[in-house]
mmCIF file of C-alpha atoms and ligand atoms in Angstrom:
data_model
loop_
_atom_site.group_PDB
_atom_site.id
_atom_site.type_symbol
_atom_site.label_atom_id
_atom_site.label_comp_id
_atom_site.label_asym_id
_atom_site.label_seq_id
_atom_site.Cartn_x
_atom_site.Cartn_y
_atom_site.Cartn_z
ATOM 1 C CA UNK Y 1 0.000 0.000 0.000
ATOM 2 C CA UNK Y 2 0.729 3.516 -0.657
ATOM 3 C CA UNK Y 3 0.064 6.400 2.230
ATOM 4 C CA UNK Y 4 1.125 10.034 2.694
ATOM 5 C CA UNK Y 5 2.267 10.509 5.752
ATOM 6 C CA UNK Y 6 3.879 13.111 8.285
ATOM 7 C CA UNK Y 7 7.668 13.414 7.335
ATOM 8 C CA UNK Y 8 10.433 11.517 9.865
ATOM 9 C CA UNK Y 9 13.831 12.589 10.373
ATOM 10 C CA UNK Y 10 14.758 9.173 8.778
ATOM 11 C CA UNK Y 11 13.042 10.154 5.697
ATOM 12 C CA UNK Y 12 15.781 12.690 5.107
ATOM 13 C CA UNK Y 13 18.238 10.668 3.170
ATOM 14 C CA UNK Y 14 15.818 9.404 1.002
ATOM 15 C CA UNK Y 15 13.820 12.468 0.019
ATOM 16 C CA UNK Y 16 17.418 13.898 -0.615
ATOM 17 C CA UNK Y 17 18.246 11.881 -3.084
ATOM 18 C CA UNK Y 18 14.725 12.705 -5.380
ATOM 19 C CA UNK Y 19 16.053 15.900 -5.334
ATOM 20 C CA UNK Y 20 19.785 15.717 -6.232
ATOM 21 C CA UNK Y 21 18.136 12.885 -9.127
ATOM 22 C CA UNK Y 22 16.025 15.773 -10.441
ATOM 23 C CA UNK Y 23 17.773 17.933 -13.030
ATOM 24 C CA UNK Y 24 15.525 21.009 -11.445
ATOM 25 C CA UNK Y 25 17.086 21.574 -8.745
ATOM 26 C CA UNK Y 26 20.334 20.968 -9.745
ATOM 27 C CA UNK Y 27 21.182 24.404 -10.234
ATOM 28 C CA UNK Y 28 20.838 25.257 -6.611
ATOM 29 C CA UNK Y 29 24.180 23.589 -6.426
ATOM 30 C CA UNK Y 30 23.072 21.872 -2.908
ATOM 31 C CA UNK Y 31 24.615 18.286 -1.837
ATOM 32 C CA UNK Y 32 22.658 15.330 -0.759
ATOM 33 C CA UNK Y 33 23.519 16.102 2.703
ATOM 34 C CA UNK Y 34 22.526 20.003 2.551
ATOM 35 C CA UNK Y 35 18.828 19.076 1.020
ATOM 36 C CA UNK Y 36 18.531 16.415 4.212
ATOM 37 C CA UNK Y 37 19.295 19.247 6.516
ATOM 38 C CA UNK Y 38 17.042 21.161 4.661
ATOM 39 C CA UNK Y 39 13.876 19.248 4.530
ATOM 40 C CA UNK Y 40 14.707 18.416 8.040
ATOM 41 C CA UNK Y 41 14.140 21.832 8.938
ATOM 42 C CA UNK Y 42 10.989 22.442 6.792
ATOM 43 C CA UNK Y 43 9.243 19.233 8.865
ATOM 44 C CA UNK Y 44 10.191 21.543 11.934
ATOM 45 C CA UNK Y 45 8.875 24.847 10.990
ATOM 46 C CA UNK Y 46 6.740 23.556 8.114
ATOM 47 C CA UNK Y 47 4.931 20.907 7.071
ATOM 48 C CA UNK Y 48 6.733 17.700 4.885
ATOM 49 C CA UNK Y 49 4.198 14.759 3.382
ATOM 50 C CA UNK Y 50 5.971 11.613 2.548
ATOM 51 C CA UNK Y 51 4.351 9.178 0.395
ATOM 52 C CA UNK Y 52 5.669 6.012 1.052
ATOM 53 C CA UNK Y 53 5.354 2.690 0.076
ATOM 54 C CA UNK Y 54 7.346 0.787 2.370
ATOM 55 C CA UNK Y 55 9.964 3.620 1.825
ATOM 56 C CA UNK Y 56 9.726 7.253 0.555
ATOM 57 C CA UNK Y 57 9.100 7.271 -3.101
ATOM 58 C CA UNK Y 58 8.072 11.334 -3.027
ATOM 59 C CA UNK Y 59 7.088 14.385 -0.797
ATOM 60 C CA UNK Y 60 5.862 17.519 -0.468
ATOM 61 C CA UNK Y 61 6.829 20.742 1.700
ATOM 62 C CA UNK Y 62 3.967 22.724 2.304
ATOM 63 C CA UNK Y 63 3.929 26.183 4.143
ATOM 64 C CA UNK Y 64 0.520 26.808 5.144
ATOM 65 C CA UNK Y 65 0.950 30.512 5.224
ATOM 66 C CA UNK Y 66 2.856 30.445 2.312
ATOM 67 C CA UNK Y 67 0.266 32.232 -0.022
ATOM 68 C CA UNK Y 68 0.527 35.762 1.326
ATOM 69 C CA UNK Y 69 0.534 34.543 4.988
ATOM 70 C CA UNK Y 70 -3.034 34.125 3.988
ATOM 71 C CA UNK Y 71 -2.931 30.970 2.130
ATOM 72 C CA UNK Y 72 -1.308 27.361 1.991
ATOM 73 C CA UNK Y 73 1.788 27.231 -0.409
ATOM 74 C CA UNK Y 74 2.773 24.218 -2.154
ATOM 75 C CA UNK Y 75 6.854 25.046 -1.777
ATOM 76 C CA UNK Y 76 8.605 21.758 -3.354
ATOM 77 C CA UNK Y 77 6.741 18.768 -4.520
ATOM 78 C CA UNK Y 78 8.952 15.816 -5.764
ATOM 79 C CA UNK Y 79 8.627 11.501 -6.706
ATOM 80 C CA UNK Y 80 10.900 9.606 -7.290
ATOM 81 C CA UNK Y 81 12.326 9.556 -10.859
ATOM 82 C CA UNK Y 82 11.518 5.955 -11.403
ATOM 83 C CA UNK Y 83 7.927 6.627 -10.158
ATOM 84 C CA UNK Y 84 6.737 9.405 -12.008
ATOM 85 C CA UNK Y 85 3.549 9.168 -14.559
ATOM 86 C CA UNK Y 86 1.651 6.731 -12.600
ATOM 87 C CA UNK Y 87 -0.286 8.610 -9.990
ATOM 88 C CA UNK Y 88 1.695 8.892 -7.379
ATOM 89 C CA UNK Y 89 2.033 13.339 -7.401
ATOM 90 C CA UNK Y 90 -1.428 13.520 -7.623
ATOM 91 C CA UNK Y 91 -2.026 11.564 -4.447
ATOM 92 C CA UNK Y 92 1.221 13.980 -2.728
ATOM 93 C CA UNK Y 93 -0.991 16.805 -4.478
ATOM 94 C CA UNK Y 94 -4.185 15.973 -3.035
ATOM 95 C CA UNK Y 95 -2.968 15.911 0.596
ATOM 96 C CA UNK Y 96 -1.629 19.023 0.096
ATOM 97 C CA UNK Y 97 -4.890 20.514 -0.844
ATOM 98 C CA UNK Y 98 -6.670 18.684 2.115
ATOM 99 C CA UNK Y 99 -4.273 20.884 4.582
ATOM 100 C CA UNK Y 100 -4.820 23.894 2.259
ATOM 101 C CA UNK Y 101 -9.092 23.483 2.665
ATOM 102 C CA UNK Y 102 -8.220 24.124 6.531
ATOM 103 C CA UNK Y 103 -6.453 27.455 6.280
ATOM 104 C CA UNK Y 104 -9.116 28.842 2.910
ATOM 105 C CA UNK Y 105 -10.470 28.720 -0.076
ATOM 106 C CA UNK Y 106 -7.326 29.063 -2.403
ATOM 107 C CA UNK Y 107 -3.975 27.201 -3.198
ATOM 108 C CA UNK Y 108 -0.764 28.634 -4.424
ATOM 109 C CA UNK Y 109 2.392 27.378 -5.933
ATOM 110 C CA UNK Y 110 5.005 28.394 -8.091
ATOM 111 C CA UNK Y 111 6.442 26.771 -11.340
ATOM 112 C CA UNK Y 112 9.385 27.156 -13.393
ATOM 113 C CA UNK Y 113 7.953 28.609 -16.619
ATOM 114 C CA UNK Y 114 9.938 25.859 -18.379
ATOM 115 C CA UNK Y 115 8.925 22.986 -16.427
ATOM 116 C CA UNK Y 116 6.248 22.231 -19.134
ATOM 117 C CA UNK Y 117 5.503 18.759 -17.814
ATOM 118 C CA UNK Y 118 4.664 20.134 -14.181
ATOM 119 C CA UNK Y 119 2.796 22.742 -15.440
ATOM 120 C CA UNK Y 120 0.392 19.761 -17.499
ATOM 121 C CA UNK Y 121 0.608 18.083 -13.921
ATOM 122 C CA UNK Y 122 -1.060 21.128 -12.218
ATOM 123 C CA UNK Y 123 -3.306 22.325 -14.845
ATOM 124 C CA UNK Y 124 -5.143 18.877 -14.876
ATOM 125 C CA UNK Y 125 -5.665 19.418 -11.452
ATOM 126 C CA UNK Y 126 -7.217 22.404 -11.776
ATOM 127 C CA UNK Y 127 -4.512 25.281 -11.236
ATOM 128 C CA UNK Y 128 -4.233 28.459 -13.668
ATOM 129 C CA UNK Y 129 -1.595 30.812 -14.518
ATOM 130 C CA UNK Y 130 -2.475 34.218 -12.170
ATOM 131 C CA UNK Y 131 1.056 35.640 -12.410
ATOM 132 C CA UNK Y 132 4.269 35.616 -13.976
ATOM 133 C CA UNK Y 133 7.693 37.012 -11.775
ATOM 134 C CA UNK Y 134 10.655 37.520 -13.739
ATOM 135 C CA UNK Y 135 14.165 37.241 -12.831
ATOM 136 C CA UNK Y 136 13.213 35.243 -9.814
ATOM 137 C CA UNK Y 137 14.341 33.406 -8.059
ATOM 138 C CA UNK Y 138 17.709 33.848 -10.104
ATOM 139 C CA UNK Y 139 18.084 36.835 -12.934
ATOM 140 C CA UNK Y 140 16.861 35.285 -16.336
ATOM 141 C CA UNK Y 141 14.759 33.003 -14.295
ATOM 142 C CA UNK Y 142 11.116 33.363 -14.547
ATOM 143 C CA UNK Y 143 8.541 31.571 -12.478
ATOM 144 C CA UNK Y 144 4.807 31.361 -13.124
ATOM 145 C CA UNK Y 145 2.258 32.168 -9.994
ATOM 146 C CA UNK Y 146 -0.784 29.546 -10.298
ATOM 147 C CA UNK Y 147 -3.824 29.439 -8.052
ATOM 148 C CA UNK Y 148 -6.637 26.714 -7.418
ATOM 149 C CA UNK Y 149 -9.559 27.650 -5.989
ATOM 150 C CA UNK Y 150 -10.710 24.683 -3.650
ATOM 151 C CA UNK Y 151 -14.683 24.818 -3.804
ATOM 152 C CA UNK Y 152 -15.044 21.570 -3.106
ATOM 153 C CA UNK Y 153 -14.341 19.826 0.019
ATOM 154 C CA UNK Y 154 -11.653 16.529 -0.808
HETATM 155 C C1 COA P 201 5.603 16.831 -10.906
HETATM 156 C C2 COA P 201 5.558 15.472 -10.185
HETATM 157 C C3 COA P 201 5.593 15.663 -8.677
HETATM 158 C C4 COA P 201 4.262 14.768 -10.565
HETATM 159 O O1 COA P 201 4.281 13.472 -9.989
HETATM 160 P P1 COA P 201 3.869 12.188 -10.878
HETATM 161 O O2 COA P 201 3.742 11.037 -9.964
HETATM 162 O O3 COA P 201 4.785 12.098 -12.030
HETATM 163 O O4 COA P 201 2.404 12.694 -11.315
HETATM 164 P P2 COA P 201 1.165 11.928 -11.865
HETATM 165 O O5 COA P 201 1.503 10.534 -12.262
HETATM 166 O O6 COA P 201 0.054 12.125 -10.895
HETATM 167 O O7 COA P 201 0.906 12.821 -13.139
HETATM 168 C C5 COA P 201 1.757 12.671 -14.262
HETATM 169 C C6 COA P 201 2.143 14.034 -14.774
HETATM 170 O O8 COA P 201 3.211 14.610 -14.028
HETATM 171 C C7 COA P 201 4.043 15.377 -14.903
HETATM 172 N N1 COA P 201 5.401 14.832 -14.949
HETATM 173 C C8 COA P 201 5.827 13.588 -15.231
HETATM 174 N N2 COA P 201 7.178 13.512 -15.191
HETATM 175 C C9 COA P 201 7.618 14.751 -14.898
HETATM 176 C C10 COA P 201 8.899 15.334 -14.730
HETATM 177 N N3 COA P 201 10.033 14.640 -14.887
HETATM 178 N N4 COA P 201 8.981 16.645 -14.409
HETATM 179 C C11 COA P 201 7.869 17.384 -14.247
HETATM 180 N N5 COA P 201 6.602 16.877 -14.399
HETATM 181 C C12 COA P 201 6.492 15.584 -14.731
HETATM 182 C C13 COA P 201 3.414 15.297 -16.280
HETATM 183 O O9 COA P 201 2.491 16.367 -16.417
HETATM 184 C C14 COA P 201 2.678 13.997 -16.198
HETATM 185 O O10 COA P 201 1.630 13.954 -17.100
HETATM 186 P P3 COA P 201 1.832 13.143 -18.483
HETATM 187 O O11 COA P 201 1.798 11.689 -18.062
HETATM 188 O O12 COA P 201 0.670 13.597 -19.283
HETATM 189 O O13 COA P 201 3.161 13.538 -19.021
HETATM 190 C C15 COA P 201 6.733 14.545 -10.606
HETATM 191 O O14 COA P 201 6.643 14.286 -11.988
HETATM 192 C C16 COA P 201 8.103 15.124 -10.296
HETATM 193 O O15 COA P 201 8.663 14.855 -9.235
HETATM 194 N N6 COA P 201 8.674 15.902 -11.234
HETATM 195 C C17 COA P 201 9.990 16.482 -11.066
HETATM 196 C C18 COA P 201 9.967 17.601 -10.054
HETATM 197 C C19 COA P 201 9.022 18.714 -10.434
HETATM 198 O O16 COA P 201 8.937 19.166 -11.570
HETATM 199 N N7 COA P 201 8.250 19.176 -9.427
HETATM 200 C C20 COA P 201 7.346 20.296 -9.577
HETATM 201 C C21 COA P 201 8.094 21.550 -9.362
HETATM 202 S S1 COA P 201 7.003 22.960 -9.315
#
């Protein structure tokens, strides 16, 4: 069986290594070891979703306040390269959304305006382009704003 569940400081290692396997984020320039830390932190001050299936295979970082210190903010979303295409984000997306419904009506993330195949990820599930911010987070770099309004109750 697959579940989401709360991140665990075990989980570091593994959710690490999505990250340093997807090209994305390899511009940050971060090691294995600094994206551990990191997520580590975000379970402490934010909120980390593993989905696991008898080991982490994907997870989210959600800020709840994220959206304007209004609304939740879907910060990082990641499964594991192997995984990918067969469901799995969408169930790491829908548990996001549930935690979302709690704080309003309205979800926010942001997406690398060439990250074509997440963008077809999030528009299926409902999000729309409400912004675009150039030069961020890194001069050239653009990133698009998209909102879902959650009407309905998951
Ligand atoms: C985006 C992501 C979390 C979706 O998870 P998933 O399990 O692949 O999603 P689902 O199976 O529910 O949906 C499949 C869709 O995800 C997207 N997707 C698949 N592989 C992807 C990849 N390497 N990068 C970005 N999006 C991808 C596509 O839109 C795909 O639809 P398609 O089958 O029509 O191409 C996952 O693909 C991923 O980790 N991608 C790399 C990291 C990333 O881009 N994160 C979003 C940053 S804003």
């Amino acid at each position: 069986v697959t579940v989401v569940r709360s991140f665990e400081p075990d989980d570091a290692g593994a959710c690490a290594a999505i990250v340093v396997a997807t090209p994305l984020w390899q511009p940050t320039g971060r090691s294995a070891e600094q994206w551990a830390a990191l997520l580590t932190g975000a379970a402490r001050d934010d909120v980390v979703l593993v989905l696991d299936d008898g080991a982490p295979i994907g997870f989210a970082w959600v800020d709840l306040r994220g959206g304007f210190g209004r609304s939740a903010y879907l910060r990082m979303i990641a499964v594991a390269p192997t995984r990918r295409s067969t469901g799995l984000g969408m169930m790491l997306l829908e548990a996001f959304e549930r935690l979302a419904i709690a704080q309003g009506p309205d979800a926010f993330l942001l997406v690398s305006d060439g990250n074509r195949d997440a963008q077809r990820f999030y528009e299926r599930h409902g999000y729309t382009v409400v912004g675009r911010i150039a030069d961020y987070p890194t001069a050239g770099a653009v990133e698009l704003l998209l909102r879902k309004r959650l009407t309905v109750r998951l």
